[in-house]
Amino acid sequence: MTDIEPIAWTEGGYADPERDLDAASVAEMAHQSAHLLHQHGLRAGGRLAVVDGVGPSLPAVLGTLAAWSLGARVCVEPGDADVAFAPTGHALDADPARRVVRYGGDPPPDAIGFERHLWGENTVPPPESVGPETPAVDGVDHATVAAAARAVAAESDAEHVTIEGSIDGPAALVAACAVPVVAGRWVGPEGTPIDRERVERALDEASG
C-alpha cells in the first residue's frame, strides 16, 4: 500500500452541499470504481484519462483514486489512454482501442454509465503490487506525489480544501486527490483553494 491509495484515507472525506461522505465511504466507493474500471480494461501500468467538467467532482476523485489503487497512472488528456473517464456529453475523439466510461447526467443506454454500474460492483481489495515507485501521474511516482501533497498540506490547517476550475493536470490531481488522503482533509466544491503553482513547486522539490 502507498500513502495515496484510497485505503490510506482515514480522516476527512468528500463534502458537497448535498451530502458528506467520510473517508471510509470514499475509499469503499473508490475500490468499487477500481473493480468497474478493471472490468473495462484498466490494468496496472495502464493509463486512465480523467476528463473533469468542473473539479473536484466526486466521480473525478473516485476515478483517480481507483486508478492509483490498481497501479495505473492518471492523465487528463485521452491521447493513448486505455480508458477515458469523461462527463456525459463531453466530446472525445473516436478511438476503437479506448474504452470510455461516462459519469454524470443521463448517459445513453449503450454507454458505460459510471453511476449506473457502480452500485452493482463488489469492493475488491487493492493489489499488493502497488509500490512507491509506481507511476501515479505521467512522469511522477506515488512516493513523489505523496511527498508533495504532505508539503502542501503542512502549510495550511484548512479542514476543507478545493481547487478552482477543473482537474486539468498533475498539480490539480495532487490537490484534489492526494492532499486529502495524506493529510486527512475534506475535499469538495467548497473549501480553501489549494494553489496549483505551489503544488507544482512541491512536485519539483519532491522530484529532487
Tab-separated table of C-alpha atoms in Angstrom:
chain	number	residue	atom	x	y	z
A	1	MET	CA	0.000	0.000	0.000
A	2	THR	CA	1.196	3.531	-0.732
A	3	ASP	CA	0.227	6.748	1.038
A	4	ILE	CA	-2.053	7.978	-1.758
A	5	GLU	CA	-4.144	4.844	-2.209
A	6	PRO	CA	-7.758	5.204	-1.017
A	7	ILE	CA	-7.272	2.662	1.774
A	8	ALA	CA	-4.827	5.141	3.352
A	9	TRP	CA	-7.561	7.801	3.703
A	10	THR	CA	-8.724	7.537	7.328
A	11	GLU	CA	-9.902	11.076	8.170
A	12	GLY	CA	-11.795	13.735	6.264
A	13	GLY	CA	-13.666	12.710	3.128
A	14	TYR	CA	-15.697	14.275	0.323
A	15	ALA	CA	-18.114	17.101	1.094
A	16	ASP	CA	-20.610	18.954	-1.050
A	17	PRO	CA	-23.842	20.863	-0.314
A	18	GLU	CA	-25.942	17.706	-0.727
A	19	ARG	CA	-24.032	15.167	1.358
A	20	ASP	CA	-20.830	14.343	3.181
A	21	LEU	CA	-19.021	11.058	2.622
A	22	ASP	CA	-16.404	10.179	5.212
A	23	ALA	CA	-13.020	8.826	4.184
A	24	ALA	CA	-14.001	5.184	4.741
A	25	SER	CA	-17.048	5.577	2.494
A	26	VAL	CA	-14.997	7.253	-0.234
A	27	ALA	CA	-12.360	4.511	-0.020
A	28	GLU	CA	-15.024	1.820	-0.387
A	29	MET	CA	-16.532	3.589	-3.402
A	30	ALA	CA	-13.054	4.014	-4.901
A	31	HIS	CA	-12.463	0.273	-4.659
A	32	GLN	CA	-15.831	-0.365	-6.304
A	33	SER	CA	-14.779	2.101	-9.004
A	34	ALA	CA	-11.497	0.224	-9.410
A	35	HIS	CA	-13.371	-3.018	-9.996
A	36	LEU	CA	-15.573	-1.327	-12.606
A	37	LEU	CA	-12.622	0.248	-14.417
A	38	HIS	CA	-10.692	-3.031	-14.285
A	39	GLN	CA	-13.640	-4.777	-15.928
A	40	HIS	CA	-13.413	-2.267	-18.749
A	41	GLY	CA	-9.720	-2.621	-19.424
A	42	LEU	CA	-7.724	-0.606	-16.875
A	43	ARG	CA	-4.752	-2.575	-15.582
A	44	ALA	CA	-1.612	-1.985	-13.538
A	45	GLY	CA	0.735	0.064	-15.681
A	46	GLY	CA	-2.145	1.344	-17.807
A	47	ARG	CA	-3.381	4.912	-18.185
A	48	LEU	CA	-6.718	6.423	-17.178
A	49	ALA	CA	-7.672	9.796	-18.651
A	50	VAL	CA	-9.794	11.703	-16.123
A	51	VAL	CA	-11.686	14.349	-18.067
A	52	ASP	CA	-13.216	16.647	-15.466
A	53	GLY	CA	-16.007	19.082	-16.241
A	54	VAL	CA	-15.935	21.072	-13.006
A	55	GLY	CA	-13.477	19.958	-10.362
A	56	PRO	CA	-13.120	18.436	-7.971
A	57	SER	CA	-16.236	16.353	-8.689
A	58	LEU	CA	-16.790	13.158	-6.718
A	59	PRO	CA	-16.569	10.933	-9.839
A	60	ALA	CA	-13.232	12.502	-10.819
A	61	VAL	CA	-11.852	11.904	-7.319
A	62	LEU	CA	-13.134	8.318	-7.305
A	63	GLY	CA	-11.728	7.606	-10.759
A	64	THR	CA	-8.306	8.940	-9.806
A	65	LEU	CA	-8.132	7.022	-6.532
A	66	ALA	CA	-9.377	3.887	-8.287
A	67	ALA	CA	-6.596	4.111	-10.858
A	68	TRP	CA	-3.970	4.624	-8.165
A	69	SER	CA	-5.216	1.579	-6.257
A	70	LEU	CA	-4.866	-0.516	-9.419
A	71	GLY	CA	-1.328	0.676	-10.086
A	72	ALA	CA	-2.442	2.659	-13.143
A	73	ARG	CA	-1.346	6.214	-13.868
A	74	VAL	CA	-3.735	9.142	-14.345
A	75	CYS	CA	-3.623	11.760	-17.083
A	76	VAL	CA	-6.081	14.430	-18.203
A	77	GLU	CA	-5.839	14.098	-21.991
A	78	PRO	CA	-7.354	10.957	-23.572
A	79	GLY	CA	-4.492	10.593	-26.067
A	80	ASP	CA	-3.354	6.976	-25.854
A	81	ALA	CA	-5.099	6.266	-22.532
A	82	ASP	CA	-6.507	2.761	-22.135
A	83	VAL	CA	-9.716	4.089	-20.580
A	84	ALA	CA	-11.241	7.578	-20.673
A	85	PHE	CA	-13.381	8.677	-17.727
A	86	ALA	CA	-15.421	11.607	-19.001
A	87	PRO	CA	-18.621	13.562	-18.292
A	88	THR	CA	-21.692	12.519	-20.236
A	89	GLY	CA	-21.929	14.636	-23.379
A	90	HIS	CA	-18.234	15.569	-23.429
A	91	ALA	CA	-16.955	15.073	-26.976
A	92	LEU	CA	-13.983	12.740	-27.356
A	93	ASP	CA	-12.080	11.774	-30.481
A	94	ALA	CA	-13.148	8.316	-31.593
A	95	ASP	CA	-10.585	5.627	-30.798
A	96	PRO	CA	-11.660	1.996	-31.121
A	97	ALA	CA	-8.788	0.929	-28.847
A	98	ARG	CA	-10.025	3.051	-25.937
A	99	ARG	CA	-12.950	2.321	-23.640
A	100	VAL	CA	-14.986	5.294	-22.408
A	101	VAL	CA	-16.769	5.389	-19.056
A	102	ARG	CA	-19.264	8.249	-18.724
A	103	TYR	CA	-20.224	9.914	-15.448
A	104	GLY	CA	-22.925	12.417	-14.524
A	105	GLY	CA	-26.053	13.296	-16.466
A	106	ASP	CA	-28.014	10.599	-18.258
A	107	PRO	CA	-25.704	8.547	-20.488
A	108	PRO	CA	-27.336	6.654	-23.364
A	109	PRO	CA	-28.230	3.013	-22.738
A	110	ASP	CA	-25.339	1.733	-24.854
A	111	ALA	CA	-22.766	3.788	-22.908
A	112	ILE	CA	-20.844	2.573	-19.872
A	113	GLY	CA	-22.538	4.738	-17.241
A	114	PHE	CA	-20.397	5.112	-14.113
A	115	GLU	CA	-23.159	5.771	-11.592
A	116	ARG	CA	-25.460	3.240	-13.240
A	117	HIS	CA	-22.923	0.433	-12.912
A	118	LEU	CA	-21.080	1.422	-9.727
A	119	TRP	CA	-23.572	0.161	-7.177
A	120	GLY	CA	-23.504	-3.345	-8.633
A	121	GLU	CA	-19.749	-3.640	-8.179
A	122	ASN	CA	-18.015	-5.582	-5.450
A	123	THR	CA	-15.446	-3.946	-3.223
A	124	VAL	CA	-12.207	-5.578	-4.312
A	125	PRO	CA	-9.070	-5.289	-2.147
A	126	PRO	CA	-6.315	-3.359	-3.905
A	127	PRO	CA	-3.435	-5.382	-5.375
A	128	GLU	CA	-0.344	-5.762	-3.223
A	129	SER	CA	1.961	-4.894	-6.113
A	130	VAL	CA	1.474	-1.111	-5.946
A	131	GLY	CA	4.730	0.290	-4.607
A	132	PRO	CA	6.064	3.813	-4.002
A	133	GLU	CA	7.894	3.786	-7.344
A	134	THR	CA	4.671	3.049	-9.263
A	135	PRO	CA	3.758	5.939	-11.613
A	136	ALA	CA	0.760	7.906	-10.303
A	137	VAL	CA	0.588	10.622	-12.948
A	138	ASP	CA	2.673	10.914	-16.099
A	139	GLY	CA	6.293	11.223	-15.035
A	140	VAL	CA	5.645	11.200	-11.267
A	141	ASP	CA	5.502	8.178	-8.951
A	142	HIS	CA	3.396	7.525	-5.841
A	143	ALA	CA	6.180	8.465	-3.417
A	144	THR	CA	6.774	11.835	-5.077
A	145	VAL	CA	3.067	12.664	-5.243
A	146	ALA	CA	2.659	11.774	-1.553
A	147	ALA	CA	5.679	13.871	-0.529
A	148	ALA	CA	4.428	16.877	-2.497
A	149	ALA	CA	0.935	16.519	-1.029
A	150	ARG	CA	2.312	16.401	2.514
A	151	ALA	CA	4.427	19.509	1.902
A	152	VAL	CA	1.428	21.453	0.597
A	153	ALA	CA	-0.862	20.259	3.394
A	154	ALA	CA	1.678	21.230	6.059
A	155	GLU	CA	1.370	24.882	5.052
A	156	SER	CA	-2.359	25.102	5.807
A	157	ASP	CA	-4.602	23.925	8.613
A	158	ALA	CA	-7.756	24.251	6.490
A	159	GLU	CA	-10.045	21.300	7.170
A	160	HIS	CA	-11.926	21.676	3.863
A	161	VAL	CA	-9.973	22.160	0.642
A	162	THR	CA	-10.836	22.562	-3.015
A	163	ILE	CA	-9.325	23.527	-6.339
A	164	GLU	CA	-10.644	26.263	-8.573
A	165	GLY	CA	-11.603	25.227	-12.081
A	166	SER	CA	-11.267	21.731	-13.455
A	167	ILE	CA	-8.799	18.939	-12.882
A	168	ASP	CA	-6.529	19.754	-15.791
A	169	GLY	CA	-3.074	18.476	-14.916
A	170	PRO	CA	-0.822	16.786	-12.342
A	171	ALA	CA	-0.956	19.702	-9.887
A	172	ALA	CA	-4.755	19.666	-9.844
A	173	LEU	CA	-4.802	15.879	-9.416
A	174	VAL	CA	-2.465	16.153	-6.429
A	175	ALA	CA	-4.502	18.987	-4.909
A	176	ALA	CA	-7.888	17.318	-5.348
A	177	CYS	CA	-6.966	13.722	-4.628
A	178	ALA	CA	-3.599	13.290	-2.891
A	179	VAL	CA	-3.689	16.139	-0.348
A	180	PRO	CA	-6.972	14.964	1.248
A	181	VAL	CA	-5.692	11.386	1.501
A	182	VAL	CA	-2.289	12.065	3.071
A	183	ALA	CA	-3.498	14.896	5.320
A	184	GLY	CA	-6.954	13.627	6.290
A	185	ARG	CA	-8.769	16.636	4.820
A	186	TRP	CA	-12.222	17.112	3.339
A	187	VAL	CA	-12.331	17.888	-0.376
A	188	GLY	CA	-15.235	19.155	-2.430
A	189	PRO	CA	-16.522	22.080	-4.472
A	190	GLU	CA	-16.340	24.386	-1.443
A	191	GLY	CA	-13.330	24.975	0.765
A	192	THR	CA	-9.993	26.739	0.899
A	193	PRO	CA	-8.487	26.693	-2.609
A	194	ILE	CA	-5.134	24.980	-2.985
A	195	ASP	CA	-2.613	26.966	-5.009
A	196	ARG	CA	-1.743	24.945	-8.109
A	197	GLU	CA	1.550	26.770	-8.561
A	198	ARG	CA	2.534	25.792	-5.014
A	199	VAL	CA	1.693	22.177	-5.818
A	200	GLU	CA	3.814	22.341	-8.974
A	201	ARG	CA	6.762	23.648	-6.934
A	202	ALA	CA	6.225	20.904	-4.352
A	203	LEU	CA	6.264	18.271	-7.095
A	204	ASP	CA	9.510	19.704	-8.468
A	205	GLU	CA	11.054	19.768	-4.982
A	206	ALA	CA	9.933	16.219	-4.187
A	207	SER	CA	11.309	15.000	-7.506
A	208	GLY	CA	14.706	16.228	-6.377
